[in-house]
Amino acid sequence: QVSTQSTGSQALCCTHKKMAKPIHKDQIAIYVPKTQTWYVTLDNMSWNTDPNRQFQLKSGHKDDVPAPGNYVGDGWRIGAFRDGKFYVKGTGRADWASSQGNGEIIWVAPGKEKDDIPVSDNYLGDGTTRLATFRPAEGKWYIKGPTFHDWLNTHQGNHVAQCGGKGDIPVQADYFGEGKPRLAVFRPGKAAHWFIKGAGLNDWSASTNNLDIEFGKEGDIPVPADYTGDGKVDLAVFRPKEGHWLIKGPGTAGWKESTGNVELAFGKKGDIPFAGDFYGEGKARLAVYRPDEGRVYIKGPGFQDEAKSQGNLVLTFPEAHGIPVVRKYGF
């Protein structure tokens, strides 16, 4: 059985003649579960200043975990994971109800996906996002092959890899400038650890060059990103209790053994941290979303404290209590 659905005359497929043009900056979207509304800013500068620099659409459910991706290679699509299914909206800015080519994909095995965390990403380095989840109870990554058929009806390209365990937070990223992410998890604790698997989609135990890096502590939130612009993702955490960011220096040593470490003040307890290259500068800026205010705070460039930074920005969105979702949407 194929669960792909279409509101138009043609269902989703995995081949398109026209491929999406590369987008060189990240764009901020806020998904508000209560109203199932996505607010997308195209320039990361303002909201309600110019209608051509923003849009909003309805898609989703109050229990959705956002999971957008360039799933077909024709551009980024709004997507979400809920109750063992991926929901992927057709291309464009239309609401779900008005979109062509919406897809619903049944995941691995009914009843086992309750605690799955969506981790869709460009795992093969071909520019196309693969549907994927991390299952903490098993410490396994489920990465689906191409097409929008259900998992059990996708007969080629599915991968299941063990990396991590219960309580771990998935932090897959391109830590070595390889053009695709490595499987990785952040393990909270009095002394937190980053476990970065060796290249490939085999199990941890079958991989070479696995890494265990001590960095962070209980309560820290991992925020890996390329903060220095060298094409490699840096290990970083936000420490809510202190309102501090800690960005580890280059290399695979732990925090204490590394040089070039950075610590700075930005944000406060209750903020949701994220990062992105919002202005095409070639490196990520620090940002936080303050749910009770519905505001995004973007720190100016550099590693100074917020109070000493130039170019700090605040974006106020129409609704509060949302979820920040940063991608190169290119709508």
Coordinates of N, CA and C in Angstrom, one line a residue, residues 13-21 69-77 91 126-129 148:
C13 N 6.3 12.4 -6.7 CA 7.3 11.4 -7.1 C 8.7 11.9 -6.8
C14 N 9.6 11.1 -7.1 CA 11.0 11.4 -6.7 C 11.8 12.0 -7.8
T15 N 11.2 12.2 -9.0 CA 12.0 12.8 -10.1 C 11.3 14.0 -10.6
H16 N 12.0 15.1 -10.7 CA 11.5 16.4 -11.3 C 12.5 16.9 -12.3
K17 N 12.0 17.4 -13.4 CA 12.9 18.0 -14.4 C 13.6 19.3 -13.9
K18 N 12.9 20.0 -13.1 CA 13.4 21.3 -12.7 C 13.9 21.2 -11.3
M19 N 15.2 21.4 -11.0 CA 15.7 21.3 -9.7 C 15.7 22.7 -9.1
A20 N 15.7 22.7 -7.8 CA 15.7 24.0 -7.1 C 17.1 24.7 -7.1
K21 N 17.0 26.0 -7.2 CA 18.3 26.8 -7.2 C 18.8 26.8 -5.8
G69 N 11.8 20.0 4.6 CA 13.0 19.5 3.9 C 12.8 19.6 2.4
N70 N 14.0 19.5 1.7 CA 14.0 19.5 0.3 C 13.9 18.0 -0.2
Y71 N 12.7 17.5 0.1 CA 12.5 16.0 0.0 C 12.6 15.5 -1.5
V72 N 12.2 16.3 -2.4 CA 12.1 15.9 -3.8 C 13.2 16.5 -4.7
G73 N 13.9 17.5 -4.1 CA 15.0 18.1 -4.9 C 14.5 19.3 -5.7
D74 N 13.2 19.7 -5.5 CA 12.6 20.8 -6.2 C 12.4 22.0 -5.3
G75 N 13.0 22.0 -4.1 CA 12.8 23.1 -3.2 C 12.3 22.6 -1.9
W76 N 12.4 23.5 -0.9 CA 12.0 23.1 0.5 C 10.5 23.1 0.6
R77 N 10.0 22.1 1.3 CA 8.6 21.9 1.6 C 8.3 21.9 3.1
T91 N 4.7 21.9 -2.8 CA 5.6 23.1 -2.9 C 4.7 24.4 -2.8
D126 N 23.6 14.5 -1.5 CA 23.2 14.8 -2.9 C 22.2 16.0 -3.0
G127 N 22.1 16.7 -1.9 CA 21.2 17.8 -1.9 C 19.7 17.6 -1.6
T128 N 19.4 16.3 -1.5 CA 18.0 15.9 -1.2 C 17.9 15.4 0.2
T129 N 16.8 15.9 0.9 CA 16.6 15.5 2.3 C 15.9 14.2 2.3
F148 N 8.2 8.8 -1.8 CA 7.3 9.0 -0.6 C 6.4 7.8 -0.4

